[in-house]
CSV table of C-alpha atoms and ligand atoms in Angstrom, one decimal:
chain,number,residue,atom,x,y,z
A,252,UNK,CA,-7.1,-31.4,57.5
A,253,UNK,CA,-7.5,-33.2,61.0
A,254,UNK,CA,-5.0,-35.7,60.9
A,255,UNK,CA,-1.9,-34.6,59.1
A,256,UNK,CA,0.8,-37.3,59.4
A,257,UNK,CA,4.1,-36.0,61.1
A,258,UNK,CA,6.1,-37.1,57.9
A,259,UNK,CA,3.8,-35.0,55.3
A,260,UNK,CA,3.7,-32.2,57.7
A,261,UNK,CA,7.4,-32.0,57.7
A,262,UNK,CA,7.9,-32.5,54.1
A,263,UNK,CA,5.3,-29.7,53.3
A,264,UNK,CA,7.5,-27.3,55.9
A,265,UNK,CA,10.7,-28.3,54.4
A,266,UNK,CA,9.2,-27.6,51.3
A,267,UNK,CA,7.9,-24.3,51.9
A,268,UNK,CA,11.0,-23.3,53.6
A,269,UNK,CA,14.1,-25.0,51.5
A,270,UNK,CA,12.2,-25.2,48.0
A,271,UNK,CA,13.2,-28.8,47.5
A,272,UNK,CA,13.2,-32.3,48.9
A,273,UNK,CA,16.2,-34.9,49.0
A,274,UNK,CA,14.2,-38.0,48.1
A,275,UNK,CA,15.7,-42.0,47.8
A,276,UNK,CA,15.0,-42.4,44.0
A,277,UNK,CA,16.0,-46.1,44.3
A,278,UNK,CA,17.5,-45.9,40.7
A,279,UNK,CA,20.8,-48.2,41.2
A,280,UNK,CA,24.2,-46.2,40.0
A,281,UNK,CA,25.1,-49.1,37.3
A,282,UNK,CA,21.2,-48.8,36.0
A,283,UNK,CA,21.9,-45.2,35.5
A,284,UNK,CA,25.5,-46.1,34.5
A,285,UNK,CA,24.4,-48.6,31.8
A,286,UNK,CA,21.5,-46.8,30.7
A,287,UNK,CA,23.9,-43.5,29.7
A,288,UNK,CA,25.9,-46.1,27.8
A,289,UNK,CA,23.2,-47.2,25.8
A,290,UNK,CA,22.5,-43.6,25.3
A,291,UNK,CA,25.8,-42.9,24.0
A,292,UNK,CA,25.6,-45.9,21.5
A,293,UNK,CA,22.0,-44.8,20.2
A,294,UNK,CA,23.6,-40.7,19.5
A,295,UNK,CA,26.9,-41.9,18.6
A,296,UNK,CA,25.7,-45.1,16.1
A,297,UNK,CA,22.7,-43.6,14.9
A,298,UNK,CA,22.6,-40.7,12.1
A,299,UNK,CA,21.0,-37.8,12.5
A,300,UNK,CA,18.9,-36.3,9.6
A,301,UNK,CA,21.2,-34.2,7.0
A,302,UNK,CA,20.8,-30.3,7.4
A,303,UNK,CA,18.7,-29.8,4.4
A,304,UNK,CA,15.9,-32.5,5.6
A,305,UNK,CA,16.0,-30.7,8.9
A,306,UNK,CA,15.7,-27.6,8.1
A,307,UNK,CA,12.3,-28.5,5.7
A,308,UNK,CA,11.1,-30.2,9.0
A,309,UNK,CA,11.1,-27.2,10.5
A,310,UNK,CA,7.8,-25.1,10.6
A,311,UNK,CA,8.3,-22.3,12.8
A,312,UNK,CA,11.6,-21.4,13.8
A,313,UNK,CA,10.6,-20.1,17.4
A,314,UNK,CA,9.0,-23.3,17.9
A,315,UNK,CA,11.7,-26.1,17.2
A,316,UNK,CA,8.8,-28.3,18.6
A,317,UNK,CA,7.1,-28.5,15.7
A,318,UNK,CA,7.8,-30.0,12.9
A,319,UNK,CA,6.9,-31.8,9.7
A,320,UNK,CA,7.5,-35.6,9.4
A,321,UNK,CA,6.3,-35.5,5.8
A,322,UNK,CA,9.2,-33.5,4.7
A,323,UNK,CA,11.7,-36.6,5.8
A,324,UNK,CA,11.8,-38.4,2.7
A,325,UNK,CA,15.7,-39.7,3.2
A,326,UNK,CA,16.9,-43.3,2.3
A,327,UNK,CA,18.6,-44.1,5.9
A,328,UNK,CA,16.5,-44.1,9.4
A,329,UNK,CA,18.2,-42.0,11.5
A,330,UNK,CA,17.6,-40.6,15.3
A,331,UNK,CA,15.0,-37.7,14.7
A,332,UNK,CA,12.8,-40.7,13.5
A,333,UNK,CA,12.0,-41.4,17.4
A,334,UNK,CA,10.9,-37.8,17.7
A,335,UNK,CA,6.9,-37.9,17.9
A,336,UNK,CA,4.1,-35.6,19.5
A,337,UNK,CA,3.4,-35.9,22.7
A,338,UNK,CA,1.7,-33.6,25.9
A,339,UNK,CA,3.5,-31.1,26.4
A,340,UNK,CA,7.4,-31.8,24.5
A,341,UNK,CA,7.2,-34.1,22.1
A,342,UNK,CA,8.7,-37.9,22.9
A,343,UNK,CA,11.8,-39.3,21.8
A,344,UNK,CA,15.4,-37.4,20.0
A,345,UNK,CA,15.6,-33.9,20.1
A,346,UNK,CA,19.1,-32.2,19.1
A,347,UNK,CA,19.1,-28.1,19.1
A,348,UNK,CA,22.3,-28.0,17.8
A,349,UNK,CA,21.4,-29.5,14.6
A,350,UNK,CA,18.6,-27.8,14.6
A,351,UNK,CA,20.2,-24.3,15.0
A,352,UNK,CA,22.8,-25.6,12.2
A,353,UNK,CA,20.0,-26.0,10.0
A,354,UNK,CA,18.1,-22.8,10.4
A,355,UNK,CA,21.4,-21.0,9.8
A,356,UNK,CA,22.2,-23.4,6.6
A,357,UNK,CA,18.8,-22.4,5.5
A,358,UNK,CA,19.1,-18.5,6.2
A,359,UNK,CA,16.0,-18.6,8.3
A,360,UNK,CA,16.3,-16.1,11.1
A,361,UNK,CA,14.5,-16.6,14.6
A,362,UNK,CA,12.6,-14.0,16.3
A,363,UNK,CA,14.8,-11.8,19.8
A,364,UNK,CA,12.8,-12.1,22.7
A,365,UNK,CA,13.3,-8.6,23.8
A,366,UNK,CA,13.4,-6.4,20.4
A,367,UNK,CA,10.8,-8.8,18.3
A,368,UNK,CA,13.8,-8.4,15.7
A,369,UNK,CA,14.9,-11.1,13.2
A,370,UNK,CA,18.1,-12.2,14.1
A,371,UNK,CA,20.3,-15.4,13.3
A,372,UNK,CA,20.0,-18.6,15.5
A,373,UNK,CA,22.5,-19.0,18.5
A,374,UNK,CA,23.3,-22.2,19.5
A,375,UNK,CA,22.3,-24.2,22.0
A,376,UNK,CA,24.7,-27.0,21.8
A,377,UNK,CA,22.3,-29.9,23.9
A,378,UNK,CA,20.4,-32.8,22.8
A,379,UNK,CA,17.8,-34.6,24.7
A,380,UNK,CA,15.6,-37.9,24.7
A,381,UNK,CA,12.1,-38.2,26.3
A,382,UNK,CA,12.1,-41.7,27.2
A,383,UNK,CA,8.3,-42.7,27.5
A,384,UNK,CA,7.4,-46.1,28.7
A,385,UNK,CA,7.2,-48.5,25.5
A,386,UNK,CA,3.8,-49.1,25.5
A,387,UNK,CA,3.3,-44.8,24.9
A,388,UNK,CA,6.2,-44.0,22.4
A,389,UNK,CA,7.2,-47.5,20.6
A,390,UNK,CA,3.6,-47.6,19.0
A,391,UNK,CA,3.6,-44.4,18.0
A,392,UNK,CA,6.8,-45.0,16.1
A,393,UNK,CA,6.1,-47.7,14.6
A,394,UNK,CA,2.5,-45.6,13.6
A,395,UNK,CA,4.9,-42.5,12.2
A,396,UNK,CA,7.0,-45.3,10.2
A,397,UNK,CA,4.1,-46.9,8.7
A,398,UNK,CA,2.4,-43.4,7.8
A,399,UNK,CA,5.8,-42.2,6.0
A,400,UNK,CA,7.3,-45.7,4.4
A,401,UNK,CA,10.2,-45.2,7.2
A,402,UNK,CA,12.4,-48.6,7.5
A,403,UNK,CA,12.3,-50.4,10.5
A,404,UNK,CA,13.2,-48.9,14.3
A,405,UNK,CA,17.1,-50.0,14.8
A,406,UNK,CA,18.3,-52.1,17.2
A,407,UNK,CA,20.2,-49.4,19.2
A,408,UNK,CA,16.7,-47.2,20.0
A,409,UNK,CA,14.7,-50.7,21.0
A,410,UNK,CA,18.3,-51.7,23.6
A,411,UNK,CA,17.6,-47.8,25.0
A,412,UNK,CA,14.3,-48.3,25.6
A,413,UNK,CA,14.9,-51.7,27.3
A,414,UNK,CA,17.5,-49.7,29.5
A,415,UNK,CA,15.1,-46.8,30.6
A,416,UNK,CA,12.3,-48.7,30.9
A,417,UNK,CA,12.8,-49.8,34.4
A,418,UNK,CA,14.3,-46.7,35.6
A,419,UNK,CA,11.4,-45.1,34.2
A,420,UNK,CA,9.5,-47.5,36.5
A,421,UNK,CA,11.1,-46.5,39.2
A,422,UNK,CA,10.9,-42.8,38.7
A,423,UNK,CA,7.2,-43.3,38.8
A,424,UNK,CA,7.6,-45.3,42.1
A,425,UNK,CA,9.6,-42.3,43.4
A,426,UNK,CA,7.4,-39.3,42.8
A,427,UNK,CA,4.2,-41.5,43.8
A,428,UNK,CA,5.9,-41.7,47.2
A,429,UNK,CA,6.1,-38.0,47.7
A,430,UNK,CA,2.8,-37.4,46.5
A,431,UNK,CA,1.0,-39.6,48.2
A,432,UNK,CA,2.2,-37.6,51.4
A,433,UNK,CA,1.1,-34.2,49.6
A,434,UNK,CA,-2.4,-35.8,49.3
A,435,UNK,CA,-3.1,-35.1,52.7
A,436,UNK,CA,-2.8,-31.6,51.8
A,437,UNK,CA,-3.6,-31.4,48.1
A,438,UNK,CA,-6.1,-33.8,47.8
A,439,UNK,CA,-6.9,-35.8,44.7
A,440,UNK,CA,-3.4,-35.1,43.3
A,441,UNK,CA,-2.7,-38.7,43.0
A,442,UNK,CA,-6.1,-39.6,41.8
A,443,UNK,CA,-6.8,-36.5,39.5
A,444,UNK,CA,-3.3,-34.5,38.4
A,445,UNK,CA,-0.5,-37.4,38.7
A,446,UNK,CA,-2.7,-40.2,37.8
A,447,UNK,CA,-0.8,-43.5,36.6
A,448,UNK,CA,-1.7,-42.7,33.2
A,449,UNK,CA,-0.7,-39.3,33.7
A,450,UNK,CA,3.0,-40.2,34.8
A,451,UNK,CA,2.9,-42.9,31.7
A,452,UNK,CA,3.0,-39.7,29.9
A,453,UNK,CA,5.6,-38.2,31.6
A,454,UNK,CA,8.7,-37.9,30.7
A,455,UNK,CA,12.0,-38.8,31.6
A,456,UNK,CA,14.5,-36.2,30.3
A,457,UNK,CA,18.1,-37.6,29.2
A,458,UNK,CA,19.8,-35.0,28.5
A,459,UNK,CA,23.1,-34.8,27.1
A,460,UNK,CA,25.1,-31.2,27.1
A,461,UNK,CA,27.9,-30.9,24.0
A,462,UNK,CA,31.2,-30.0,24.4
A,463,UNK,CA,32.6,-25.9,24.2
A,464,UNK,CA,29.9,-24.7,26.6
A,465,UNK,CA,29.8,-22.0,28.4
A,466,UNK,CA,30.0,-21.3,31.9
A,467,UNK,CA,26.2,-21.0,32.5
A,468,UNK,CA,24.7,-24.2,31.5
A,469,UNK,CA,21.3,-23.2,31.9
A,470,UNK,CA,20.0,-20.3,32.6
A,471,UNK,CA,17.8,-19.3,35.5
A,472,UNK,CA,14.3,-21.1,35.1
A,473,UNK,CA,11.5,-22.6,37.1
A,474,UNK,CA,9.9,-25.7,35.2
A,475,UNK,CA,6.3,-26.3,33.3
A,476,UNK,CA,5.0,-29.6,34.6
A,477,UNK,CA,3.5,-30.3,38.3
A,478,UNK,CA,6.7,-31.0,40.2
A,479,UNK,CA,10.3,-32.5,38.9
A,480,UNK,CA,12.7,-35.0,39.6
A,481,UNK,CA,16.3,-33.9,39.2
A,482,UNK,CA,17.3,-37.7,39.3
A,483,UNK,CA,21.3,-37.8,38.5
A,484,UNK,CA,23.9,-35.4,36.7
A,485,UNK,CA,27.4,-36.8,35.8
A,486,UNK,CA,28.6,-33.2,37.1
A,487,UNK,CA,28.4,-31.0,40.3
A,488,UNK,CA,26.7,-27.8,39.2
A,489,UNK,CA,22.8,-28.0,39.9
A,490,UNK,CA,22.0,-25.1,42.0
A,491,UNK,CA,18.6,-23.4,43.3
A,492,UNK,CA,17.4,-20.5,45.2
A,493,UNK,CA,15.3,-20.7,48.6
A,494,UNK,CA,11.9,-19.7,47.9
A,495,UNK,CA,12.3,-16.7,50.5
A,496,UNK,CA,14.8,-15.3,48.6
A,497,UNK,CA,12.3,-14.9,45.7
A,498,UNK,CA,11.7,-11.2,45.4
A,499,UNK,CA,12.4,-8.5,43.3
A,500,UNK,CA,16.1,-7.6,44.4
A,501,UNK,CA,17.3,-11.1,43.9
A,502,UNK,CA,15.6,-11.5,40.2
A,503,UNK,CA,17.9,-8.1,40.1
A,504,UNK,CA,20.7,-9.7,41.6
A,505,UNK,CA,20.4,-13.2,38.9
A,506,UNK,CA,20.4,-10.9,36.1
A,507,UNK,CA,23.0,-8.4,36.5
A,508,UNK,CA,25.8,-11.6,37.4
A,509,UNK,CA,24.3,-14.9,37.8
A,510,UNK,CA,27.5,-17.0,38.3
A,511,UNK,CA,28.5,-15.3,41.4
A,512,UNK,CA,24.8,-14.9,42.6
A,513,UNK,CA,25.2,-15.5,46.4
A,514,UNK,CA,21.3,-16.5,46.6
A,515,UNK,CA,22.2,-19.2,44.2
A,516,UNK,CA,23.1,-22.3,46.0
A,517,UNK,CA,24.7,-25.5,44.7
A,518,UNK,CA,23.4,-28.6,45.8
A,519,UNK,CA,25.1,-32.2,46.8
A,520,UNK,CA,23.8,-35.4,47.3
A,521,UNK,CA,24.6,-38.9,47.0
A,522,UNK,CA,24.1,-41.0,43.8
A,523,UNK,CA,20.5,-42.5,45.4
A,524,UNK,CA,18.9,-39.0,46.6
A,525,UNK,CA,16.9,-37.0,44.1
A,526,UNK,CA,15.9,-33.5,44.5
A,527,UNK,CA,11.9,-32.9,44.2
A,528,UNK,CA,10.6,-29.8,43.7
A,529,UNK,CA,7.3,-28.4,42.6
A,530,UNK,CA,7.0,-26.7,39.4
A,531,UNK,CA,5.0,-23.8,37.9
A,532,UNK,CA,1.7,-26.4,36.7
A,533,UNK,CA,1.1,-27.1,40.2
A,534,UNK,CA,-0.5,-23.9,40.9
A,535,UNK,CA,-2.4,-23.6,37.8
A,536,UNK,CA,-5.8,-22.2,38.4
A,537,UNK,CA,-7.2,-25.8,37.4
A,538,UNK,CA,-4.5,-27.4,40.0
A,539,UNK,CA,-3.8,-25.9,43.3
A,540,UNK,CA,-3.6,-21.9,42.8
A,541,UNK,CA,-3.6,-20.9,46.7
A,542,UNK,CA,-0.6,-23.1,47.4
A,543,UNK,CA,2.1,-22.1,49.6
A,544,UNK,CA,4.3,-24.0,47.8
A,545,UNK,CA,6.5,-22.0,45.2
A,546,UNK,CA,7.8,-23.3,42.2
A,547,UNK,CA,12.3,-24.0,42.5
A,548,UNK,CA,14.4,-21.1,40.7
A,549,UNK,CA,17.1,-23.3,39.5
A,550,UNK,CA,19.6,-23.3,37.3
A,551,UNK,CA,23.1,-25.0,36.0
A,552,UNK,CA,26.8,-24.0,36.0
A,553,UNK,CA,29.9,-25.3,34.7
A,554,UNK,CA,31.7,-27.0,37.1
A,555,UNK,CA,34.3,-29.5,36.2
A,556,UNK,CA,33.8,-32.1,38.6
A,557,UNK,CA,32.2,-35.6,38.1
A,558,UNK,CA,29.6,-36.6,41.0
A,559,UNK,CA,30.0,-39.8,42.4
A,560,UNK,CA,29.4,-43.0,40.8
A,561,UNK,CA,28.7,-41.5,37.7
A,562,UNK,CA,30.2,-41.5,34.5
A,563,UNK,CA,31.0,-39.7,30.8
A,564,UNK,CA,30.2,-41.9,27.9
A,565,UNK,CA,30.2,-41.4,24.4
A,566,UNK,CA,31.8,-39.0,21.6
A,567,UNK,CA,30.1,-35.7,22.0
A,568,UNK,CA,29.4,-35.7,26.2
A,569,UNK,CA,30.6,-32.8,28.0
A,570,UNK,CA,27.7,-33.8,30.6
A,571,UNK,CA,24.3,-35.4,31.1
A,572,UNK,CA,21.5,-35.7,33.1
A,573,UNK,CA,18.5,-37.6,34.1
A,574,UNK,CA,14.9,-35.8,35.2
A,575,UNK,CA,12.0,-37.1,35.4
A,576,UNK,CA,9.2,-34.1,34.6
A,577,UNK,CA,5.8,-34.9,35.9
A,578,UNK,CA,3.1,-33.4,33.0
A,579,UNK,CA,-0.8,-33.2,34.4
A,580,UNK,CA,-2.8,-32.8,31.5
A,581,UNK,CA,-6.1,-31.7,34.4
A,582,UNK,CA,-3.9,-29.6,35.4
A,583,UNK,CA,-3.4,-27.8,32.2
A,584,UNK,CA,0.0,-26.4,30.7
A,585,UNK,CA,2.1,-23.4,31.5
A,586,UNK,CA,3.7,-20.7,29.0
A,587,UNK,CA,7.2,-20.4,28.5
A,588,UNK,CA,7.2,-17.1,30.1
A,589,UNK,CA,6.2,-17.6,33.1
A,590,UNK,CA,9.1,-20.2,33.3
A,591,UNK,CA,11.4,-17.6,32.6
A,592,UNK,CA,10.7,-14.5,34.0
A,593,UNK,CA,10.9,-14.1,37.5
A,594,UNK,CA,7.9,-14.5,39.8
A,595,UNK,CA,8.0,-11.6,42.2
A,596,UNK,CA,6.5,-12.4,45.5
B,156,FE2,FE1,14.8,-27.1,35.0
């Protein structure tokens, strides 16, 4: 690497050093603004499916992912109807309270992580969409409809789409522009692992937390894909770790009290700055496994205080926000453990 450009050289450094980037996502405030509007008129217009009908979609109940469209044989359309597969997480509505509602309503029991015990669902009062670009999730609707004898996609999902379409757009734009400066050090990422088809298959999260949480939001984590966009939250409370404080005393640390963990630190920025970070896929074996780069230990707390420009919309909104994850299918997928347990340097 002869010529590195003083710009990717810093960003690299900053990278290796702070774990994150502050990154211009371009993504006007009233786009965002309007699009969570529309967001709140697709949850709060739209039914979902009754508990009964869920609960038979559900195969596996430690995998919410999957589930059986054929068992949805109800009169209305309603919002798990935009849910279809897709790399990774599936596309369109996914709601885990309902779905914890539903294993409970059927007596199905899911399985503890630490004892391999049955136990009772708890909840995890959230919904999310994965907005795809139309051309990747409207088709595949419409395919799902046809193939069950669904009625037709309502107005209020096609108006979303329209909304997140551009900011989707722009997302793309975004995490090109950081990439194309980590070429010079990871080559082919742009034209092997974050291709343009690739990022059409990305998605954007929009994620909307319910009210009567807790004060831990979510829990410590690093994510699957190749690197994430943390593009807006209505609320303060995104916070991270520097990578050099990933080692076996602070995974202590997290655990024993991670609301007043020091290493934890909360980030602020203004309404047009993302925060990039790189995420476990990127140093798949397939990817870049001798990367310096470390995947961000973030997490979310409670904090009761709007950031800027930004706005609660909606009936059942305690908080949203918007990320864009990129997925590399060259680069291969990641298990949920590895997400979740600490990485010890
Ligand atoms: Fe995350």
């Amino acid at each position: 690497m002869s010529q590195l450009s003083m710009e990717a050289a810093q960003a690299h450094e900053k990278l290796v050093n702070e774990g994150y980037l502050l990154i211009p996502h371009k993504i006007p405030a009233e786009a965002i603004d309007e699009g969570m509007a529309e967001y709140a008129a697709f949850t709060d217009g739209l039914p979902d499916p009754s508990l009964d009908t869920m609960a038979r979609m559900i195969i596996n109940p430690d995998n919410l992912d999957e589930l059986d469209f054929s068992q949805d044989q109800e009169s209305e359309w309603h919002k798990y109807r935009t849910n279809h597969p897709q790399f990774a997480k599936p596309g369109g509505y996914t709601n885990r309270s309902l779905q914890t509602a539903a294993l409970r309503y059927s007596e199905r029991f899911v399985t503890d992580k630490n004892t391999g015990l049955l136990v009772p669902p708890e909840d995890d009062p959230k919904e999310y969409y994965h907005f795809h670009p139309n051309a990747i999730s409207l088709p595949r609707m419409e395919e799902m409809r046809e193939r069950y004898g669904w009625s037709p996609i309502p107005p209020e999902v096609l108006k979303l789409h329209a909304k997140f379409s551009n900011i989707h757009a722009l997302a793309r734009q975004a995490i090109i522009r950081v990439f194309a400066q980590l070429e010079e050090l990871y080559p082919e990422l742009t034209s092997q692992f974050a291709t343009q088809e690739d990022l059409f298959g990305s998605p954007i999260r929009i994620l909307q937390y319910h009210p009567g949480q807790g004060d831990l939001l979510a829990g410590g984590h690093t994510d699957k894909g190749l690197a994430t966009i943390q593009i807006a939250e209505s609320h303060v409370g995104f916070r991270m770790r520097e990578p050099s404080n990933t080692v076996e005393d602070a995974a202590e640390r997290y655990k024993a009290d991670p609301l007043h963990d020091p290493d934890m630190e909360l980030i602020r920025r203004s309404e047009d700055q993302g925060v990039f970070f790189i995420s476990e896929a990127f140093r798949n074996e397939a990817a870049y496994p001798d990367t310096e780069l470390t995947p961000l230990w973030h997490d979310v707390v409670n904090i009761d205080e709007l950031n800027e420009k930004r706005a609660i919309h909606g009936k059942n909104c305690a908080r949203w926000a918007i990320i864009f994850f990129t997925n590399s299918p060259k680069a291969g997928l990641v298990t949920k453990n590895r997400t979740h347990t600490e990485i010890t340097a």
